[in-house]
mmCIF file of C-alpha atoms in Angstrom:
data_model
loop_
_atom_site.group_PDB
_atom_site.id
_atom_site.type_symbol
_atom_site.label_atom_id
_atom_site.label_comp_id
_atom_site.label_asym_id
_atom_site.label_seq_id
_atom_site.Cartn_x
_atom_site.Cartn_y
_atom_site.Cartn_z
ATOM 1 C CA MET A 568 6.435 -5.598 23.477
ATOM 2 C CA ARG A 569 3.313 -7.610 24.392
ATOM 3 C CA GLU A 570 1.070 -4.526 24.404
ATOM 4 C CA GLU A 571 2.413 -3.429 21.015
ATOM 5 C CA ARG A 572 1.822 -6.918 19.621
ATOM 6 C CA GLN A 573 -1.694 -6.995 20.970
ATOM 7 C CA ARG A 574 -2.566 -3.616 19.468
ATOM 8 C CA ALA A 575 -1.291 -4.880 16.128
ATOM 9 C CA ILE A 576 -3.397 -8.051 16.487
ATOM 10 C CA VAL A 577 -6.558 -6.013 17.084
ATOM 11 C CA SER A 578 -5.836 -3.866 13.989
ATOM 12 C CA TYR A 579 -5.087 -6.899 11.849
ATOM 13 C CA VAL A 580 -8.227 -8.772 12.914
ATOM 14 C CA ALA A 581 -10.353 -5.607 12.530
ATOM 15 C CA GLU A 582 -9.141 -5.092 8.991
ATOM 16 C CA ARG A 583 -9.612 -8.668 7.835
ATOM 17 C CA GLY A 584 -12.555 -9.800 9.977
ATOM 18 C CA PHE A 585 -10.800 -13.046 11.032
ATOM 19 C CA ALA A 586 -7.303 -14.329 11.715
ATOM 20 C CA SER A 587 -6.120 -17.818 12.723
ATOM 21 C CA VAL A 588 -3.822 -18.588 15.614
ATOM 22 C CA ALA A 589 -1.236 -20.083 13.243
ATOM 23 C CA GLU A 590 -1.369 -17.040 10.985
ATOM 24 C CA LEU A 591 -0.836 -14.653 13.868
ATOM 25 C CA GLY A 592 1.937 -16.753 15.358
ATOM 26 C CA GLU A 593 3.854 -16.705 12.105
ATOM 27 C CA MET A 594 3.268 -12.980 11.590
ATOM 28 C CA PHE A 595 4.602 -11.982 15.007
ATOM 29 C CA SER A 596 7.197 -14.764 15.333
ATOM 30 C CA VAL A 597 5.828 -16.081 18.629
ATOM 31 C CA SER A 598 4.425 -19.428 19.701
ATOM 32 C CA GLU A 599 0.786 -20.319 19.179
ATOM 33 C CA MET A 600 0.397 -20.579 22.933
ATOM 34 C CA THR A 601 1.468 -16.939 23.247
ATOM 35 C CA ILE A 602 -1.059 -15.952 20.607
ATOM 36 C CA ARG A 603 -3.812 -17.890 22.397
ATOM 37 C CA ARG A 604 -3.033 -16.007 25.617
ATOM 38 C CA ASP A 605 -3.105 -12.685 23.738
ATOM 39 C CA LEU A 606 -6.442 -13.537 22.121
ATOM 40 C CA ALA A 607 -7.934 -14.602 25.434
ATOM 41 C CA GLN A 608 -6.963 -11.311 27.037
ATOM 42 C CA LEU A 609 -8.179 -9.222 24.128
ATOM 43 C CA ALA A 610 -11.477 -11.119 24.116
ATOM 44 C CA ARG A 611 -11.924 -10.386 27.842
ATOM 45 C CA GLU A 612 -11.384 -6.722 27.051
ATOM 46 C CA GLY A 613 -14.045 -6.883 24.355
ATOM 47 C CA LEU A 614 -11.622 -5.983 21.559
ATOM 48 C CA LEU A 615 -12.268 -9.145 19.519
ATOM 49 C CA HIS A 616 -14.183 -12.433 19.643
ATOM 50 C CA ARG A 617 -12.313 -15.624 20.469
ATOM 51 C CA ILE A 618 -13.498 -18.463 18.214
ATOM 52 C CA TYR A 619 -12.242 -21.891 17.340
ATOM 53 C CA GLY A 620 -8.860 -21.706 15.673
ATOM 54 C CA GLY A 621 -8.452 -17.925 15.934
ATOM 55 C CA ALA A 622 -10.345 -14.708 16.465
ATOM 56 C CA SER A 623 -12.912 -12.556 14.684
ATOM 57 C CA ALA A 624 -13.583 -8.845 14.859
ATOM 58 C CA THR A 625 -16.331 -7.435 17.038
ATOM 59 C CA ASP A 626 -19.290 -5.722 15.369
ATOM 60 C CA SER A 627 -17.825 -2.327 16.209
ATOM 61 C CA THR A 628 -14.429 -3.044 14.711
ATOM 62 C CA PHE A 629 -15.191 -5.324 11.758
ATOM 63 C CA PHE A 630 -13.206 -3.862 8.844
ATOM 64 C CA GLU A 631 -13.334 -0.521 10.639
ATOM 65 C CA ILE A 632 -9.949 0.859 11.565
ATOM 66 C CA SER A 633 -9.737 4.530 12.477
ATOM 67 C CA PHE A 634 -8.642 6.983 9.855
ATOM 68 C CA ARG A 635 -5.554 7.895 11.893
ATOM 69 C CA ALA A 636 -4.501 4.265 12.166
ATOM 70 C CA LYS A 637 -4.830 3.781 8.407
ATOM 71 C CA LEU A 638 -2.481 6.650 7.713
ATOM 72 C CA SER A 639 0.512 4.563 8.809
ATOM 73 C CA GLN A 640 -0.487 1.464 6.812
ATOM 74 C CA PHE A 641 1.353 1.143 3.463
ATOM 75 C CA ALA A 642 2.211 4.835 3.684
ATOM 76 C CA GLU A 643 4.858 4.799 0.953
ATOM 77 C CA GLU A 644 2.584 2.919 -1.414
ATOM 78 C CA LYS A 645 -0.270 5.363 -0.804
ATOM 79 C CA GLU A 646 2.007 8.323 -1.498
ATOM 80 C CA ARG A 647 2.975 6.836 -4.865
ATOM 81 C CA ILE A 648 -0.654 6.196 -5.696
ATOM 82 C CA GLY A 649 -1.527 9.772 -4.693
ATOM 83 C CA ARG A 650 1.144 11.317 -6.884
ATOM 84 C CA ALA A 651 0.203 9.208 -9.900
ATOM 85 C CA ALA A 652 -3.501 9.929 -9.468
ATOM 86 C CA ALA A 653 -2.873 13.677 -9.208
ATOM 87 C CA GLU A 654 -1.080 13.626 -12.547
ATOM 88 C CA LEU A 655 -4.406 12.686 -14.134
ATOM 89 C CA VAL A 656 -5.898 16.059 -13.133
ATOM 90 C CA HIS A 657 -5.657 19.086 -15.404
ATOM 91 C CA ASP A 658 -5.954 22.758 -14.552
ATOM 92 C CA SER A 659 -9.509 24.199 -14.519
ATOM 93 C CA GLU A 660 -11.071 20.785 -13.725
ATOM 94 C CA THR A 661 -13.459 20.120 -10.891
ATOM 95 C CA VAL A 662 -12.494 17.178 -8.693
ATOM 96 C CA LEU A 663 -14.574 15.290 -6.177
ATOM 97 C CA MET A 664 -12.519 13.977 -3.269
ATOM 98 C CA ASP A 665 -13.720 11.002 -1.234
ATOM 99 C CA SER A 666 -12.647 10.124 2.303
ATOM 100 C CA GLY A 667 -9.713 7.827 3.039
ATOM 101 C CA SER A 668 -6.020 7.690 3.759
ATOM 102 C CA THR A 669 -5.150 7.111 0.080
ATOM 103 C CA THR A 670 -7.351 9.930 -1.189
ATOM 104 C CA LEU A 671 -5.639 12.192 1.354
ATOM 105 C CA GLN A 672 -2.387 11.496 -0.486
ATOM 106 C CA VAL A 673 -4.103 12.493 -3.720
ATOM 107 C CA ALA A 674 -5.113 15.747 -2.124
ATOM 108 C CA LYS A 675 -1.585 16.445 -0.964
ATOM 109 C CA ALA A 676 -0.339 15.992 -4.534
ATOM 110 C CA LEU A 677 -2.956 18.340 -5.964
ATOM 111 C CA LYS A 678 -1.928 21.450 -4.038
ATOM 112 C CA ASP A 679 -0.139 23.103 -6.999
ATOM 113 C CA LYS A 680 -3.006 22.586 -9.447
ATOM 114 C CA ARG A 681 -5.405 25.336 -10.433
ATOM 115 C CA ILE A 682 -8.587 23.414 -9.787
ATOM 116 C CA THR A 683 -11.766 23.259 -7.726
ATOM 117 C CA VAL A 684 -12.037 20.407 -5.240
ATOM 118 C CA VAL A 685 -15.275 19.293 -3.576
ATOM 119 C CA SER A 686 -14.220 17.216 -0.561
ATOM 120 C CA ARG A 687 -16.257 14.904 1.655
ATOM 121 C CA CYS A 688 -13.097 14.280 3.650
ATOM 122 C CA VAL A 689 -12.325 16.817 6.357
ATOM 123 C CA SER A 690 -8.608 15.947 6.390
ATOM 124 C CA ALA A 691 -8.310 16.406 2.614
ATOM 125 C CA ALA A 692 -10.090 19.764 2.755
ATOM 126 C CA THR A 693 -7.811 20.890 5.585
ATOM 127 C CA GLU A 694 -4.745 19.808 3.586
ATOM 128 C CA LEU A 695 -5.880 21.705 0.522
ATOM 129 C CA SER A 696 -6.760 24.845 2.522
ATOM 130 C CA THR A 697 -3.123 25.870 2.450
ATOM 131 C CA SER A 698 -3.050 25.980 -1.374
ATOM 132 C CA LEU A 699 -3.416 29.357 -3.058
ATOM 133 C CA SER A 700 -4.539 27.821 -6.357
ATOM 134 C CA VAL A 701 -7.114 25.243 -5.223
ATOM 135 C CA GLN A 702 -10.666 26.318 -4.434
ATOM 136 C CA VAL A 703 -12.150 23.996 -1.798
ATOM 137 C CA LEU A 704 -15.878 23.282 -1.311
ATOM 138 C CA MET A 705 -17.474 20.975 1.262
ATOM 139 C CA PRO A 706 -20.997 19.546 1.590
ATOM 140 C CA GLY A 707 -23.064 19.673 4.738
ATOM 141 C CA GLY A 708 -23.957 16.519 6.689
ATOM 142 C CA MET A 709 -23.027 14.512 9.706
ATOM 143 C CA LEU A 710 -19.390 14.011 10.595
ATOM 144 C CA ARG A 711 -18.486 10.325 10.800
ATOM 145 C CA LYS A 712 -15.612 10.255 13.277
ATOM 146 C CA GLU A 713 -14.171 6.881 12.200
ATOM 147 C CA SER A 714 -13.344 8.210 8.755
ATOM 148 C CA LEU A 715 -13.476 11.983 9.307
ATOM 149 C CA SER A 716 -16.022 12.137 6.483
ATOM 150 C CA LEU A 717 -19.373 13.729 5.927
ATOM 151 C CA VAL A 718 -22.345 11.449 5.445
ATOM 152 C CA GLY A 719 -26.157 11.466 5.489
ATOM 153 C CA PRO A 720 -29.082 12.814 3.411
ATOM 154 C CA GLU A 721 -27.774 16.374 3.340
ATOM 155 C CA THR A 722 -24.430 15.222 1.978
ATOM 156 C CA GLU A 723 -26.038 13.056 -0.677
ATOM 157 C CA THR A 724 -28.460 15.782 -1.756
ATOM 158 C CA TYR A 725 -25.539 18.156 -2.183
ATOM 159 C CA PHE A 726 -23.763 15.726 -4.519
ATOM 160 C CA GLY A 727 -26.998 15.215 -6.440
ATOM 161 C CA ASP A 728 -26.787 18.803 -7.667
ATOM 162 C CA LEU A 729 -23.205 18.541 -8.906
ATOM 163 C CA GLN A 730 -21.490 17.530 -12.119
ATOM 164 C CA VAL A 731 -17.715 17.178 -11.774
ATOM 165 C CA ASP A 732 -14.897 15.985 -14.025
ATOM 166 C CA LYS A 733 -13.247 13.390 -11.802
ATOM 167 C CA LEU A 734 -13.932 11.500 -8.605
ATOM 168 C CA PHE A 735 -11.155 9.917 -6.549
ATOM 169 C CA LEU A 736 -12.888 7.120 -4.691
ATOM 170 C CA GLY A 737 -11.507 5.427 -1.577
ATOM 171 C CA VAL A 738 -12.571 1.835 -0.877
ATOM 172 C CA GLU A 739 -11.858 -1.133 1.398
ATOM 173 C CA GLY A 740 -12.282 -3.893 -1.173
ATOM 174 C CA VAL A 741 -11.778 -4.331 -4.921
ATOM 175 C CA ASP A 742 -13.044 -7.648 -6.218
ATOM 176 C CA VAL A 743 -14.186 -9.068 -9.540
ATOM 177 C CA GLN A 744 -17.399 -10.465 -8.016
ATOM 178 C CA GLY A 745 -18.222 -7.845 -5.415
ATOM 179 C CA GLY A 746 -16.991 -4.756 -7.241
ATOM 180 C CA VAL A 747 -15.722 -1.910 -5.057
ATOM 181 C CA THR A 748 -16.891 -2.183 -1.465
ATOM 182 C CA VAL A 749 -16.765 -0.648 2.010
ATOM 183 C CA PRO A 750 -17.856 -2.046 5.371
ATOM 184 C CA ASP A 751 -20.360 0.640 6.285
ATOM 185 C CA PRO A 752 -23.715 1.058 4.432
ATOM 186 C CA VAL A 753 -23.880 4.762 5.334
ATOM 187 C CA GLU A 754 -20.454 5.384 3.759
ATOM 188 C CA ALA A 755 -21.480 3.320 0.735
ATOM 189 C CA SER A 756 -24.557 5.432 0.204
ATOM 190 C CA ALA A 757 -22.548 8.681 0.242
ATOM 191 C CA LYS A 758 -19.996 7.214 -2.176
ATOM 192 C CA LYS A 759 -22.752 6.110 -4.574
ATOM 193 C CA ALA A 760 -24.037 9.693 -4.660
ATOM 194 C CA MET A 761 -20.505 10.896 -5.510
ATOM 195 C CA VAL A 762 -20.208 8.398 -8.346
ATOM 196 C CA LYS A 763 -23.411 9.714 -9.921
ATOM 197 C CA ALA A 764 -21.992 13.269 -9.834
ATOM 198 C CA ALA A 765 -18.767 12.420 -11.638
ATOM 199 C CA ARG A 766 -17.972 11.991 -15.317
ATOM 200 C CA GLN A 767 -15.001 9.789 -14.437
ATOM 201 C CA THR A 768 -14.589 7.538 -11.401
ATOM 202 C CA ILE A 769 -11.019 6.733 -10.386
ATOM 203 C CA VAL A 770 -10.568 4.198 -7.576
ATOM 204 C CA VAL A 771 -7.366 4.628 -5.539
ATOM 205 C CA ALA A 772 -6.498 1.541 -3.464
ATOM 206 C CA ASP A 773 -3.284 -0.011 -2.183
ATOM 207 C CA HIS A 774 -2.567 -3.652 -2.934
ATOM 208 C CA SER A 775 -4.013 -4.899 0.368
ATOM 209 C CA LYS A 776 -7.510 -3.986 -0.853
ATOM 210 C CA LEU A 777 -7.353 -6.100 -4.012
ATOM 211 C CA GLY A 778 -9.256 -9.410 -3.978
ATOM 212 C CA ARG A 779 -11.270 -8.303 -0.914
ATOM 213 C CA ASN A 780 -15.032 -8.107 -0.790
ATOM 214 C CA VAL A 781 -16.571 -6.453 2.249
ATOM 215 C CA LEU A 782 -20.137 -5.718 3.259
ATOM 216 C CA SER A 783 -21.491 -2.866 1.116
ATOM 217 C CA THR A 784 -21.062 -2.621 -2.660
ATOM 218 C CA ILE A 785 -20.655 0.873 -4.124
ATOM 219 C CA ILE A 786 -20.479 0.016 -7.804
ATOM 220 C CA PRO A 787 -19.432 -2.949 -9.962
ATOM 221 C CA LEU A 788 -16.029 -2.819 -11.617
ATOM 222 C CA SER A 789 -17.681 -2.110 -14.940
ATOM 223 C CA GLU A 790 -18.534 1.384 -13.689
ATOM 224 C CA VAL A 791 -14.964 2.176 -12.638
ATOM 225 C CA ASP A 792 -13.021 4.133 -15.253
ATOM 226 C CA LEU A 793 -9.588 3.505 -13.724
ATOM 227 C CA LEU A 794 -8.072 1.695 -10.733
ATOM 228 C CA VAL A 795 -4.769 3.077 -9.460
ATOM 229 C CA THR A 796 -2.862 0.683 -7.195
ATOM 230 C CA ASP A 797 0.730 -0.076 -6.201
ATOM 231 C CA SER A 798 3.330 -2.559 -7.364
ATOM 232 C CA GLY A 799 2.862 -4.721 -4.295
ATOM 233 C CA ALA A 800 -0.229 -6.212 -5.932
ATOM 234 C CA ALA A 801 -0.169 -9.916 -6.708
ATOM 235 C CA LEU A 802 0.034 -10.711 -10.411
ATOM 236 C CA ASP A 803 -2.977 -13.029 -10.294
ATOM 237 C CA ASP A 804 -5.079 -10.285 -8.659
ATOM 238 C CA LEU A 805 -4.041 -7.874 -11.390
ATOM 239 C CA GLU A 806 -4.756 -10.306 -14.171
ATOM 240 C CA ARG A 807 -8.293 -10.945 -12.912
ATOM 241 C CA LEU A 808 -9.002 -7.279 -12.406
ATOM 242 C CA ARG A 809 -7.676 -6.249 -15.797
ATOM 243 C CA GLU A 810 -10.329 -8.376 -17.492
ATOM 244 C CA HIS A 811 -12.918 -5.936 -16.041
ATOM 245 C CA VAL A 812 -11.291 -2.597 -15.437
ATOM 246 C CA ARG A 813 -8.352 -0.457 -16.625
ATOM 247 C CA VAL A 814 -5.545 -0.640 -14.052
ATOM 248 C CA LEU A 815 -2.601 1.683 -13.446
ATOM 249 C CA VAL A 816 0.168 0.204 -11.312
ATOM 250 C CA VAL A 817 2.730 2.523 -9.694
#
């Protein structure tokens, strides 16, 4: 029980960058003293930084949860987003598929389409490889193990020569001020190259990403054609976002 709680604490802090003792105590229904002991142990193991009032993520984990860990977070919501996004795609179109656990759900829902998919995400390409009607292309580049995605100059050059109908973009933050963001500058650079190659940019993001602004901006909201999110989104977040971008809630 303690080990499971501590793993969850590390993931929670890594995703948000900071969490208070009181917040964690309420979340896990344990005393603040128990949380303090957990944080002290996790800090000794180098999994987070213990600071006054709570804990912050280490440089290596700040907003950087592994792709496999993300698959289990808001899984039902991501499936709904994926199905709704796939309905926007028509036969004979060319689709650019970004990395991410939500874009993977889009890929799963596209398997019966007669389309061409260019995928930066290894998992999405693997998923689509079983489809008889989807042609799958991949760029070259360096494999980024945290996200199972291809990055680097070779990847970006490849996208520079493309012109596709739709891009499904995965992000870590969607915010009125910051636009759409991710924690890693290398990832952001690859995503920017994808945006330039697409006639239409569709951001797919579960409700936990709304109102968040992380390190690296990809594009402002004004350059997003559509945001697809789930019904768990707070009404005030949706109201603010709808002043700047078209939003589809599923």
